[in-house]
Every structure is written in structure tokens, then in C-alpha cells.
XYZ file of C-alpha atoms in Angstrom:
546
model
C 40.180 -42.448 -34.591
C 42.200 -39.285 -33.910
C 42.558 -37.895 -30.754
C 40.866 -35.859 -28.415
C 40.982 -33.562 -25.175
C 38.448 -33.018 -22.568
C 38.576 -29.600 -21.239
C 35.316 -29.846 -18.642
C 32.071 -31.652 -17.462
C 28.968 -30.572 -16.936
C 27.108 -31.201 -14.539
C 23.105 -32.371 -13.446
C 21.762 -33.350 -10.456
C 18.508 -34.944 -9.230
C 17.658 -34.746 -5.641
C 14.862 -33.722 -3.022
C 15.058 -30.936 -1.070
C 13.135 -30.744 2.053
C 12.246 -27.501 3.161
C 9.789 -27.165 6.277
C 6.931 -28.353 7.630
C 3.828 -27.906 4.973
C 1.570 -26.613 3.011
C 3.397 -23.164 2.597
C 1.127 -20.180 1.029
C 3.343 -19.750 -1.650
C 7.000 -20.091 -2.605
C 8.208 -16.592 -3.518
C 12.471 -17.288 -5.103
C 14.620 -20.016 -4.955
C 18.259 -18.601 -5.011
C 21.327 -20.690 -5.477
C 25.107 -19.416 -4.010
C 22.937 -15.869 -3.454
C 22.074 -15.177 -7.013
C 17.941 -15.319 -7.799
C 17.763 -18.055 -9.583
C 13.796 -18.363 -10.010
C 11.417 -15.979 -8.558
C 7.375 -14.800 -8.528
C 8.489 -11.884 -11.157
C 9.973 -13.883 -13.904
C 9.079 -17.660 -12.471
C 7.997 -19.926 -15.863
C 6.141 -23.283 -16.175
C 7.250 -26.263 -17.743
C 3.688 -28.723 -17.986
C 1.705 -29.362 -15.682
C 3.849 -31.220 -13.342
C 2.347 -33.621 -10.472
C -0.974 -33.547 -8.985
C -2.105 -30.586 -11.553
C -4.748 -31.638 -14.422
C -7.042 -30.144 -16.997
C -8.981 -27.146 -16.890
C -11.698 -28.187 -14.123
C -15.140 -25.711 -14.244
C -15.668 -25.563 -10.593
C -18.613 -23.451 -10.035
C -21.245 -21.250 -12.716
C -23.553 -18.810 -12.393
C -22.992 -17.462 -8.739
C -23.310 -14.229 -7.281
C -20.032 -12.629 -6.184
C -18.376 -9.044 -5.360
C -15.321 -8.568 -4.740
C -13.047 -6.292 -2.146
C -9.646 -4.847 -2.277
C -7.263 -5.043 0.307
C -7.167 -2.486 3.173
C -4.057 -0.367 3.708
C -2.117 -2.766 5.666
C -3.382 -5.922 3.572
C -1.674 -7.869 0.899
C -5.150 -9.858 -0.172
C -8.538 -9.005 -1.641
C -11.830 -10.205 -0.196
C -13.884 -12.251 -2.661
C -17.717 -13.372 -1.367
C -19.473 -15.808 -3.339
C -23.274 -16.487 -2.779
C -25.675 -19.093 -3.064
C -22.900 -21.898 -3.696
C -22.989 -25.012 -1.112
C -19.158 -25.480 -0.715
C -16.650 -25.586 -3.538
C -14.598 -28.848 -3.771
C -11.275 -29.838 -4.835
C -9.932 -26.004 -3.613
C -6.366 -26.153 -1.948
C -4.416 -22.796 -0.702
C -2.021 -21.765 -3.068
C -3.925 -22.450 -6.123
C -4.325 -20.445 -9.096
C -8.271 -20.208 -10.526
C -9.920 -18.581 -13.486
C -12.778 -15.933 -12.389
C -14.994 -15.353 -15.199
C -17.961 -12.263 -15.524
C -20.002 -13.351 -17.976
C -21.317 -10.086 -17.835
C -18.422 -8.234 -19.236
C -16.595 -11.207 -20.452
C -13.807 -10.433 -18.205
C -11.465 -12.937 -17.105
C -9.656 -13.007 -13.614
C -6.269 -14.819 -12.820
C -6.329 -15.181 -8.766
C -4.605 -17.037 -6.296
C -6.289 -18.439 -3.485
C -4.920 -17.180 0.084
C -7.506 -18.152 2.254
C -11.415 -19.853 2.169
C -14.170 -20.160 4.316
C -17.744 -21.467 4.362
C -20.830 -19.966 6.089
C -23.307 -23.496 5.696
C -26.327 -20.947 7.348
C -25.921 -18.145 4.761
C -24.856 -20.083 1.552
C -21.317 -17.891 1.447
C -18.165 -18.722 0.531
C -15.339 -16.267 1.559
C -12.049 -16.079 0.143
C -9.024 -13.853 0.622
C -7.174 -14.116 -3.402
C -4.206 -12.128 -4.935
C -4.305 -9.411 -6.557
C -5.550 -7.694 -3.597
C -6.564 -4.782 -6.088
C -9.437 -7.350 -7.293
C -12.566 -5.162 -7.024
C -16.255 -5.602 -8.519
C -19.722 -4.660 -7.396
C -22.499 -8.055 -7.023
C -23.124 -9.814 -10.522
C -23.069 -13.003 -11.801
C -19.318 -15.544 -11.982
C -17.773 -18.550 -13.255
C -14.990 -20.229 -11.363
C -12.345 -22.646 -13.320
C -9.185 -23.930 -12.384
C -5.853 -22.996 -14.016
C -3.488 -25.930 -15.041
C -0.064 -24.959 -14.030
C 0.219 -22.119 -12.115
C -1.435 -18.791 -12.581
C -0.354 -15.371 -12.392
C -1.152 -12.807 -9.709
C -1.410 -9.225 -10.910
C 2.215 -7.861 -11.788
C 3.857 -10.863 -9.080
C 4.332 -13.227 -12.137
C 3.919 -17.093 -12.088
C 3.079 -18.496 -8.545
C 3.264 -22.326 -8.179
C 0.475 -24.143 -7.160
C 0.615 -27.162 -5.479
C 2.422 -30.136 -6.977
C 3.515 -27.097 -9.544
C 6.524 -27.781 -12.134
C 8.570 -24.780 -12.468
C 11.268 -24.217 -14.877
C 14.630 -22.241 -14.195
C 16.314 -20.835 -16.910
C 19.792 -19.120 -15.849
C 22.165 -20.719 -17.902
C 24.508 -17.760 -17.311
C 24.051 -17.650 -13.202
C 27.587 -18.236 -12.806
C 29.182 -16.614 -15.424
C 28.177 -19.026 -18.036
C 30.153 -21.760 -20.384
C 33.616 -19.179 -19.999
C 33.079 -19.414 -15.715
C 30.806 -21.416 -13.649
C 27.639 -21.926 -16.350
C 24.538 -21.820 -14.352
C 20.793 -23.230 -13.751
C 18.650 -24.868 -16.096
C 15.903 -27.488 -15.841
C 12.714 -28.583 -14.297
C 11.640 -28.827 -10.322
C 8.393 -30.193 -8.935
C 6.848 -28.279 -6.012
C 5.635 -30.199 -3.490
C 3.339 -27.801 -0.739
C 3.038 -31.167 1.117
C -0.875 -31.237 1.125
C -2.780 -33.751 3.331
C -3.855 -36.021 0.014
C -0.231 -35.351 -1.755
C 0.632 -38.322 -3.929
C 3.941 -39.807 -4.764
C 6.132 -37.655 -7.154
C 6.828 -39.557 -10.164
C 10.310 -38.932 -10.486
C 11.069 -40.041 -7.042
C 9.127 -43.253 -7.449
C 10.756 -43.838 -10.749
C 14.199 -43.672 -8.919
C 13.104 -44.811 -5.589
C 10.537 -47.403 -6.548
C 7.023 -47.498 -6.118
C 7.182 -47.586 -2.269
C 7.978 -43.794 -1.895
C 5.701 -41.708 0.390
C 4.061 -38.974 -0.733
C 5.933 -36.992 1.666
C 2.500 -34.936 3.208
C 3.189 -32.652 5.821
C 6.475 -31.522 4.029
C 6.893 -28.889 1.794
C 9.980 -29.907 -0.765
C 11.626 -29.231 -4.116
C 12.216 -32.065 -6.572
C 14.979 -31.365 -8.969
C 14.418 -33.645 -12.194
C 18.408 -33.509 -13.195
C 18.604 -29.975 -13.136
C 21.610 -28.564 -14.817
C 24.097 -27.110 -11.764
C 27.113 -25.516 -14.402
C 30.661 -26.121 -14.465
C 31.859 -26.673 -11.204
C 31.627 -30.119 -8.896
C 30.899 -28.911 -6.259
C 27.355 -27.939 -5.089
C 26.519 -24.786 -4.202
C 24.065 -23.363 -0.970
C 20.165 -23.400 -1.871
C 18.402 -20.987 -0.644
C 14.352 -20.628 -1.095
C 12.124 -17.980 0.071
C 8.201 -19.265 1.097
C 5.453 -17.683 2.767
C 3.406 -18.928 5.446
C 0.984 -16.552 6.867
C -3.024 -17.997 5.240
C -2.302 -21.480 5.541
C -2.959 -23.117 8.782
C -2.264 -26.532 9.863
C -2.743 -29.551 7.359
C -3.755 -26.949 4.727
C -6.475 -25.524 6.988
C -7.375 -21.811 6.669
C -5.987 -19.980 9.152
C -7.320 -18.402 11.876
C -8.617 -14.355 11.847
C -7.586 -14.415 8.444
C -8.452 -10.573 7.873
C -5.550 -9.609 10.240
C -3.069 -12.453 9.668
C -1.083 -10.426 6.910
C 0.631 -7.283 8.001
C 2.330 -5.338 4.805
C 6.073 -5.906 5.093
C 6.700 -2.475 3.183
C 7.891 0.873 5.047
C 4.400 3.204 4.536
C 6.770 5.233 2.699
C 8.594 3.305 0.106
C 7.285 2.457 -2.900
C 3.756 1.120 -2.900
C 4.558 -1.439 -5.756
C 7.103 -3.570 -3.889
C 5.849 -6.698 -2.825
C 8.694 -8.728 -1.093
C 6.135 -10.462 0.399
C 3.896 -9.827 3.591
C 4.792 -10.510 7.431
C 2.785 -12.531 9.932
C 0.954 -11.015 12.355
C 2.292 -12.094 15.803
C -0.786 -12.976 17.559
C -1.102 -15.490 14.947
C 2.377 -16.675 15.269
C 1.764 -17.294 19.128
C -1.370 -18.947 18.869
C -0.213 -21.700 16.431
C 2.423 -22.734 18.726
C 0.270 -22.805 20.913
C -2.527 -25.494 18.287
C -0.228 -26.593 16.516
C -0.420 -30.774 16.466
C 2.265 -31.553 15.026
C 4.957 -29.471 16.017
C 3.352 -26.968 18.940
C 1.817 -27.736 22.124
C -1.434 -28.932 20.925
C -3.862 -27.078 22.577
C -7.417 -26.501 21.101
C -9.008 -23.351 19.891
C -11.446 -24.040 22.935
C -8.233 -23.183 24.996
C -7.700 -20.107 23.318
C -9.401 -17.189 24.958
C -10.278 -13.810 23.201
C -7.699 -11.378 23.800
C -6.248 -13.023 21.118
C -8.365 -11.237 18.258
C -8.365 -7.893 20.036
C -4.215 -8.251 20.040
C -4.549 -9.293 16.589
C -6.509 -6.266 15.702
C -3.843 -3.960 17.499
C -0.940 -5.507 15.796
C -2.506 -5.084 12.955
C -3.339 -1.242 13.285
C 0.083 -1.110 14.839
C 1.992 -2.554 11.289
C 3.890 -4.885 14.043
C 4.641 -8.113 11.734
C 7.053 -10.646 11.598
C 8.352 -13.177 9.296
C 10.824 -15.890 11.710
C 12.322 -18.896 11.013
C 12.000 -21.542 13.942
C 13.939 -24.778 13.754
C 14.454 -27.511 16.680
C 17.534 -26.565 17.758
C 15.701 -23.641 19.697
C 12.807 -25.290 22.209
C 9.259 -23.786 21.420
C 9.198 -21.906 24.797
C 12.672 -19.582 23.691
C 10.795 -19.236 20.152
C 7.415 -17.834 21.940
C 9.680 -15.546 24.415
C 11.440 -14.106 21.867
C 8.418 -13.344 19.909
C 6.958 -11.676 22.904
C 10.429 -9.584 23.527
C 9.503 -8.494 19.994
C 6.072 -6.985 20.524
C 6.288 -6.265 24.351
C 3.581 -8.646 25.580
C 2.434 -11.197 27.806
C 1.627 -14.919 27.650
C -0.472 -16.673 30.709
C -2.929 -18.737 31.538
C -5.932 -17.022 33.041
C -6.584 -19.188 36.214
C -10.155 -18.354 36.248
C -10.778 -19.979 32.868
C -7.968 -21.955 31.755
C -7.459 -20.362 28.601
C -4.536 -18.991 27.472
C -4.479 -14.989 27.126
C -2.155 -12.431 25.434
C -1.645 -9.409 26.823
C 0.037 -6.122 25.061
C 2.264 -4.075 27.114
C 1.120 -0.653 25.700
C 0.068 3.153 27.096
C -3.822 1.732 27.241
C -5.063 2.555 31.114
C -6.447 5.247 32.724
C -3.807 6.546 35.997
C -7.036 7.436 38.255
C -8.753 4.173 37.386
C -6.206 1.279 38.501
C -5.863 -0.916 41.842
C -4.203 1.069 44.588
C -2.431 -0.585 46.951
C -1.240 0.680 50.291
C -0.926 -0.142 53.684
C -4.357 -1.031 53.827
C -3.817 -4.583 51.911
C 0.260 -4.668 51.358
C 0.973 -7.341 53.655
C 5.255 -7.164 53.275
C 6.558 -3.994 51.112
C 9.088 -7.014 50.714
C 12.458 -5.549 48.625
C 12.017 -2.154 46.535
C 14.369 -0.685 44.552
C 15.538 1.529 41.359
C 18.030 0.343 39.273
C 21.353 1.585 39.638
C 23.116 4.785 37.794
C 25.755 2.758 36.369
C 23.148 0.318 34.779
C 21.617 2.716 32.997
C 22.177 3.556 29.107
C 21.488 6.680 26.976
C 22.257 4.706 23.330
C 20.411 1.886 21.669
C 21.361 -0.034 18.673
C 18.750 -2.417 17.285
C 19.586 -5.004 14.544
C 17.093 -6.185 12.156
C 16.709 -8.215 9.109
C 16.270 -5.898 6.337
C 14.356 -6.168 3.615
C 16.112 -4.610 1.208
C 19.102 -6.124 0.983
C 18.240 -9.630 2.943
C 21.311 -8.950 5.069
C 21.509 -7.986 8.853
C 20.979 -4.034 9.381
C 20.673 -2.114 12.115
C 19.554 1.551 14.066
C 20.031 3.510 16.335
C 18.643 6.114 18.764
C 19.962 8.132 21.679
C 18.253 10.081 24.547
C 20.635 13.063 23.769
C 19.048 14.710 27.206
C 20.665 11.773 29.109
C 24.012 12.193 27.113
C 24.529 15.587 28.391
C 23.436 14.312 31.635
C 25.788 11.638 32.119
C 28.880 13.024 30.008
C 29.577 10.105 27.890
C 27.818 7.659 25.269
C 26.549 4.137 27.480
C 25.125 2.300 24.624
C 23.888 -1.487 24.229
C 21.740 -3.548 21.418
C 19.161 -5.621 21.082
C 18.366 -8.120 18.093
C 15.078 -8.661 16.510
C 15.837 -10.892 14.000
C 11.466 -10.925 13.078
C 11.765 -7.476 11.651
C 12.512 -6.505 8.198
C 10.924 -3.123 8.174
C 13.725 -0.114 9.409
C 10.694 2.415 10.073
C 9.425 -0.213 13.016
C 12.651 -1.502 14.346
C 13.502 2.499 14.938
C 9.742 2.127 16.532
C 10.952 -0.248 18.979
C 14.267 0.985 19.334
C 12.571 3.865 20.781
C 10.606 1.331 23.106
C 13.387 -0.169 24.585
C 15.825 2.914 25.445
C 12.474 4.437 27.702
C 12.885 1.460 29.612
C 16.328 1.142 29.351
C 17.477 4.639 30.231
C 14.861 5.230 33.351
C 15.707 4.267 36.794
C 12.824 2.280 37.225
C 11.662 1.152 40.111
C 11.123 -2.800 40.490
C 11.135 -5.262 43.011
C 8.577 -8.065 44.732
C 5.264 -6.923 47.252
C 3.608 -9.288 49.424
C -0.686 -8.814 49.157
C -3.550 -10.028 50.661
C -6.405 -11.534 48.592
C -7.481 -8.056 46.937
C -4.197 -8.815 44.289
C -5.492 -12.203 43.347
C -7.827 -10.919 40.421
C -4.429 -9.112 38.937
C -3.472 -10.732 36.086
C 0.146 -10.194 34.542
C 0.250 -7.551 32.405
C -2.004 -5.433 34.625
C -1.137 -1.887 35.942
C -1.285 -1.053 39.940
C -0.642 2.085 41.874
C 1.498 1.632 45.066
C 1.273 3.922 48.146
C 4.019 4.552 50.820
C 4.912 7.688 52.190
C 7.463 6.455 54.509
C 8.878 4.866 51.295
C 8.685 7.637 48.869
C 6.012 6.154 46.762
C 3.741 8.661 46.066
C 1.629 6.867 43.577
C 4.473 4.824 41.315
C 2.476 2.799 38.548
C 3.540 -0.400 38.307
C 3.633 -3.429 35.506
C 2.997 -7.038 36.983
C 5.647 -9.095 35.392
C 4.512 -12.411 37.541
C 1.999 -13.657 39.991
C 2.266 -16.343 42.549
C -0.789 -17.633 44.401
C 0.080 -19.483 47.181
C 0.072 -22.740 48.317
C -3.373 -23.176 49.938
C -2.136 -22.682 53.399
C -0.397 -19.535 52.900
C -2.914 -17.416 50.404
C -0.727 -14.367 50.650
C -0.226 -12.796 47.207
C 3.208 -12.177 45.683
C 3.778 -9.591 43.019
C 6.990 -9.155 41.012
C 6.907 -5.753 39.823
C 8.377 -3.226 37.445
C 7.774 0.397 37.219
C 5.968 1.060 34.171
C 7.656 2.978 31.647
C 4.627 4.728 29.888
C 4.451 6.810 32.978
C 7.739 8.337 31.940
C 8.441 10.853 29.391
C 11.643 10.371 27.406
C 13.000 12.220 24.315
C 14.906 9.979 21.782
C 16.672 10.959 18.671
C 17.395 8.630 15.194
C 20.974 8.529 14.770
C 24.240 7.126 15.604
C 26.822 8.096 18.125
C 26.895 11.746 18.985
C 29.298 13.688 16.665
C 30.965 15.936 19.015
C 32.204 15.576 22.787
C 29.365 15.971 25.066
C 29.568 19.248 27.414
C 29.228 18.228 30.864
C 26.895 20.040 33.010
C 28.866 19.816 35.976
C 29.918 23.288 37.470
C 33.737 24.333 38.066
C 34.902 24.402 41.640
C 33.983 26.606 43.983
C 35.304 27.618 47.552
C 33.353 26.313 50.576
C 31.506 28.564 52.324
C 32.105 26.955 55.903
C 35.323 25.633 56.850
C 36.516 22.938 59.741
C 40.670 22.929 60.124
C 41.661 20.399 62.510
C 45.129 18.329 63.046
C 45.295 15.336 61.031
C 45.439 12.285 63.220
C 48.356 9.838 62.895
C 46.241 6.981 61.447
C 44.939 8.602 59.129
C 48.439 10.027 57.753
C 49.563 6.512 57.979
């Protein structure tokens, strides 16, 4: 028999991954111990994996043109005519677009659909967003497998099998080895089906696991090493709405996640707008509040549109250990806005905090309807700062970075550096957290005024967010605009007003430089001594001496 020595194993694993709540849009790179191990750019197929069947002709002879995307969009706009719904169409899925015309063929991925049942048109947003042709006739066919976007590679559609193929991750057979084998997708569509290679472990009473989006790793190959490394995986949700629904607004749900100046063919993938973000926790059934879109009002779509000229998206991950109400106020600290329910309707509004008023147009209130000037008062020197350091999740190198910016007039003014940060963990983009950077030190670096105003019945069509003038001479206000932060009411037998207030800081002007620290000592402005010109010499009393 001889004899022989075993110098290592190797080692497979099968398992299922859960992820997040789903359908995602599209799962963008899978990395394992930080190293890519699959992404859209060099992603492969192995079959046609679960849920995924034969080439499916799924509408002929239609009228169509097609749109690219806009400057700040990631999609292209495709309108179909005279075609009475299209069935068996889920988000996420790659299609075959056919001009018989030309004979040109189109690989697209869906992003977003919806029907017009009055006008016969079908409207989807698709990848590549530079898909452009004038009216003609099409052909629509589905794609078995997954089907390739422009130069983003292979993207998964649902119940996709992808194929990794790093058998040298970790250094290979002289190291750690690496990745190789076959993982089902699973978006977690409303009418997913059992995966067959949990069943055949699991037996045939294994859910289809709807809802969830998951990986399913069919004894993948993990290298050298027993121990299991951290997964990582990248997915978009921005088009895809709640149980695969199309999402709301869809024109201004994607914001471009690239700096205007950078290189127009990076695609790291898109950010969400944040009107978006706050309205789905707001619907969401299954893991918001679960409000209708009947209790959504419309300053929604007109803060959508700003955010959207603005470039203000996010991408955030929230997970339960945060409650829903810290994840909405944090995504409100990031855009400067207001949440509240508009008593007059019941519907939930969204209000931006930006420069958007006229001065000589907006309430003034005096002693004429102030009923109690109650406690005013500007914040004090020593709470000021003249420094601001935001951190950020960049995009570049998917680690924590940061910026700064310093109001060098205020420097000089106060003789030292006072600096402080804030985190916005939602932006990737450096160009907009210097934006907001610049926001916050205004605020920050101003002695506002702020404080709490009693009114009579003329404050209670203010809604927060809104912008009043106050009047006092005896107080020194001689026109101070102020922000409403909150409103109380009353009870019914007292239908005084109450304002909390904060001076608004677009009514100061503010100079703020990118940078870091300031390199040299500051020069004070302070004068040297002088001698006083009047003089009072007295004996010093014993007390005092004591």
C-alpha cells in the first residue's frame, strides 16, 4: 500500500445567505475578506439557474422610441405603444429589444415599468441609459440567464445563477486558494419558488423565502483555510418598490453617485433620492409605518424634483437595531428638512430648509399678535466654532473619508481653531459632503438667535419649516427672520400659539474655505495696551486687600 502524507484540505461550503428585505434592483459585487470576488464588470453565468427558462417572445410589432438618461440619471426612458400590458416582466430582468427595421438587437435591463390602460403605453426606465431611437417598429424577448447592460457586464436577474471564478483570491494553492463555484440569486420576488438546492438538502418543505433577497452557495469552493471568511455584497435598491412594485416618481428616484467632475464612465452605482427614501418608510407594509399614498401629500414630488436638481442622494443601510424614527431623523439631518403632518389635511409633508422666500413677503409678527416674547436668546461666544470636519462614505475607496472647511474670517476673529464634526454616513460623493460641510459651519459659526414666542391665532396657519419676521424694538429685533423648528396648538382651552424658533441662517452671509487646519498661527486682532485716558486713584480698602 505504501504510505502517504496529507499536507492540506480543501474546502466547500453550501449555505444561504440572507441579505435584506427584497426584491433588490440589482446586485452590483459580492466581495469575500475585502477582495471583489464577483462583480457587474466581469460577473459570468453558469445555466440558467432557478426560476429562469427559455427564450420567451414577449411582445412583436409595437411602436417604441427610446430616451437617454438626463444628466443626473443612470436609466433610459423606453415608451412602447399600442401594447395592452406586458406579462411575466419582473425588475431586474434582462430582455432582448429587437428593430426589425435595422435588424438591431438591444440587451436591456429593466429598472422600472408602468402602464397607461387610457393611452395604450407602456413606460419603462432600462440600462444602458445611452439607449436612444426615434418611433419605429420592436420586438421584445426575454434573455435566459442574465443579460448584459452596456459596458456594466453580466447583471443577474432574478432567480439568476452566477459563477465566481477566483481560484487565486487568496493567494492561490501556495497561500489561502480562493473562490470558485456556482450561487443562485434569489431577489425574493412575490411568486419566488423553492430553490432546488435548498429543497434537495432541506426537503421539500422549504419556503420559497419571498420577501428576502439571498445568495445560495451550491458548495462553493472557499480555499485553504477553515475558517470562513466575512461576505460582503453590494445591491441596489432605488426602482424597485415594495413587493417588486415600481417605485414611486421613478424619473427622479436615481441621483448619479459620481462627482460632475470625475470620470463620466464610472458607474459605482447610483444613490437614492431622499424624498424617496422618506416616503417608503413612511408606505412601507412590511417594515415602515404603513401609511398609504393617499396619506402622502405633494410636497413630496416638488422635494423630489429639488433633490434631484440639487445631486443630493443617498445610498444607507438601515437595520433594526436603529428604530425607524432615528433612521428618518438622520436622513433629514442629511438634507436639512422637515417632516410633519399638515393638520389641515392629514397628510404627511416634507419640507426643505433652503434660501427659497422672499424677506418683504413673510408673516411679521410684533406686538400686535405676540402674546409672551417668552425666552430669547443668541447662543453663546464660547459655543460657537470656526472649523468643520464632515465624514462621509467615499466612494472611491469604500472606506470612511472626510472634509473640511473653515470660516478663516472667524479664525482671525477669535484667535484660535474651535472645530467639531458631523457624520453623514448617506454620502459617498466628496464634492457634496464639502456642500454640506459648508451648510453646517453657517449655522454653526453664527450667533443665532433662538428661543420660544407665545402667538395668538394669526401663527396657527405656520407650518414648520416656515419663515417669520419678528419685531421688537425694546428687544433689539429689528426684523430677525426666523425658522419654525416646532408648533404647538393648544389644548382647546388655551388656543395660544407656541413657536420654537431659530434664527435662520440664509439671512447670514458667511465665507468658508476647503481645507484643513490653518497652517500658520492666527494673528490676533486685538490691539496692544494703551494708557487710560481718565484716571480714578483712591486707597484700597482693607477687604479688598484681604
Amino acid at each position: 500500500m505504501g504510505s502517504s502524507v496529507i499536507v492540506g484540505y480543501r474546502y466547500a461550503l453550501g449555505a444561504h445567505l440572507a441579505l435584506c428585505h427584497g426584491p433588490v434592483d440589482v446586485i452590483r459585487e459580492i466581495r469575500v475578506d475585502d477582495r471583489t470576488a464577483w462583480s457587474l464588470a466581469d460577473g459570468t453565468v453558469s445555466g440558467s439557474g432557478d426560476g429562469v427558462g427559455a427564450v420567451t417572445t414577449l411582445l412583436t410589432n409595437a411602436t417604441a422610441a427610446a430616451f437617454p438618461a438626463g444628466e443626473q440619471g443612470s436609466t433610459a426612458a423606453l415608451n412602447i405603444y399600442g401594447a395592452n400590458g406586458i406579462p411575466g416582466l419582473s425588475l431586474g430582468q434582462a430582455l432582448d429589444l429587437t428593430l426589425p427595421g435595422s435588424g438591431t438587437t438591444y440587451r436591456i435591463v429593466l429598472r422600472g415599468i408602468a402602464f397607461d390602460e387610457r393611452e395604450h403605453l407602456t413606460w419603462m426606465q432600462v440600462e444602458p441609459k445611452t439607449l436612444s431611437f426615434a418611433f419605429q417598429p420592436v420586438s421584445l424577448s426575454t434573455v435566459p440567464g442574465s443579460g448584459s447592460s452596456g459596458d456594466e457586464g453580466d447583471i443577474p436577474a432574478p432567480g439568476t445563477r452566477i459563477r465566481i471564478d477566483k481560484p487565486e483570491l487568496f493567494g492561490g494553492e501556495s497561500r489561502e486558494g480562493g473562490i470558485v463555484g456556482d450561487i443562485d440569486i434569489l431577489m425574493g420576488a412575490p411568486d419566488q419558488g423553492p430553490n432546488s438546492y435548498l429543497a434537495a438538502r432541506a426537503g421539500t418543505e422549504v419556503p420559497g423565502f419571498r420577501g428576502l433577497c439571498s445568495l445560495v452557495l451550491r458548495q462553493v469552493y472557499m480555499g485553504l483555510n477553515p475558517y470562513l471568511k466575512p461576505w460582503a455584497v453590494r445591491v441596489t435598491r432605488i426602482l424597485t418598490a415594495e413587493d417588486g412594485a415600481a417605485q414611486w416618481y421613478p424619473e427622479t428616484a436615481e441621483i448619479a453617485a459620481v462627482d460632475p467632475e470625475s470620470d463620466p464612465t464610472s458607474d459605482p452605482g447610483p444613490d437614492m433620492n431622499p424624498a424617496h427614501i422618506i416616503r417608503e418608510c413612511l408606505t412601507n407594509r412590511t417594515w415602515g409605518l404603513g401609511y398609504g399614498a393617499a396619506d402622502i401629500g405633494p410636497s413630496f414630488a416638488a422635494a423630489a424634483d429639488q433633490l434631484l436638481a440639487e445631486g443630493l442622494g443617498l445610498s444607507l443601510l438601515w437595520q433594526s437595531d436603529a428604530s425607524l424614527e432615528e433612521f428618518l431623523g438622520d436622513i433629514l439631518h442629511h438634507i436639512d428638512a422637515q417632516l410633519y403632518v399638515d393638520r389641515r389635511t392629514g397628510r404627511w409633508e416634507l419640507k426643505l430648509i433652503r434660501d427659497d422666500y422672499n424677506p418683504e413677503t413673510v408673516p411679521v409678527f410684533d406686538a400686535t399678535n405676540v402674546v409672551d416674547w417668552g425666552e430669547l436668546g443668541r447662543r453663546e461666544a464660547v459655543d460657537l466654532v470656526n472649523s468643520l470636519t464632515v465624514t462621509f462614505s467615499d466612494l472611491r475607496t469604500d472606506q470612511p473619508g472626510s472634509v473640511s472647511v473653515t470660516d478663516t474670517a472667524r479664525v482671525q476673529l477669535m484667535g484660535q481653531v474651535i472645530s467639531t464634526t458631523v457624520d453623514y454616513p448617506g454620502v459617498r460623493r466628496e464634492d457634496l459632503a464639502v456642500r454640506l460641510a459648508e451648510r453646517d459651519l453657517r449655522a454653526l459659526s453664527a450667533p443665532l438667535l433662538s428661543g420660544e414666542i407665545t402667538v395668538n391665532r394669526q401663527g396657527a396657519d405656520l407650518d414648520p419649516g416656515d419663515v417669520i419676521r419678528l419685531v421688537n424694538p425694546r428687544r433689539g429685533l429689528e426684523g430677525a427672520l426666523m425658522r419654525v423648528v416646532e408648533i404647538d396648538h393648544g389644548d382647546g382651552r388655551d388656543n395660544r400659539v407656541r413657536l420654537r424658533l431659530v434664527e435662520d441662517a440664509f439671512a447670514l452671509g458667511a465665507t468658508a474655505l476647503v481645507g484643513g487646519e490653518v497652517a500658520s498661527p492666527p494673528t490676533s486682532l486685538l490691539s496692544a495696551p494703551k494708557p487710560l485716558s481718565r484716571r480714578l486713584v483712591r486707597e484700597s480698602p482693607y477687604w479688598l486687600l484681604v
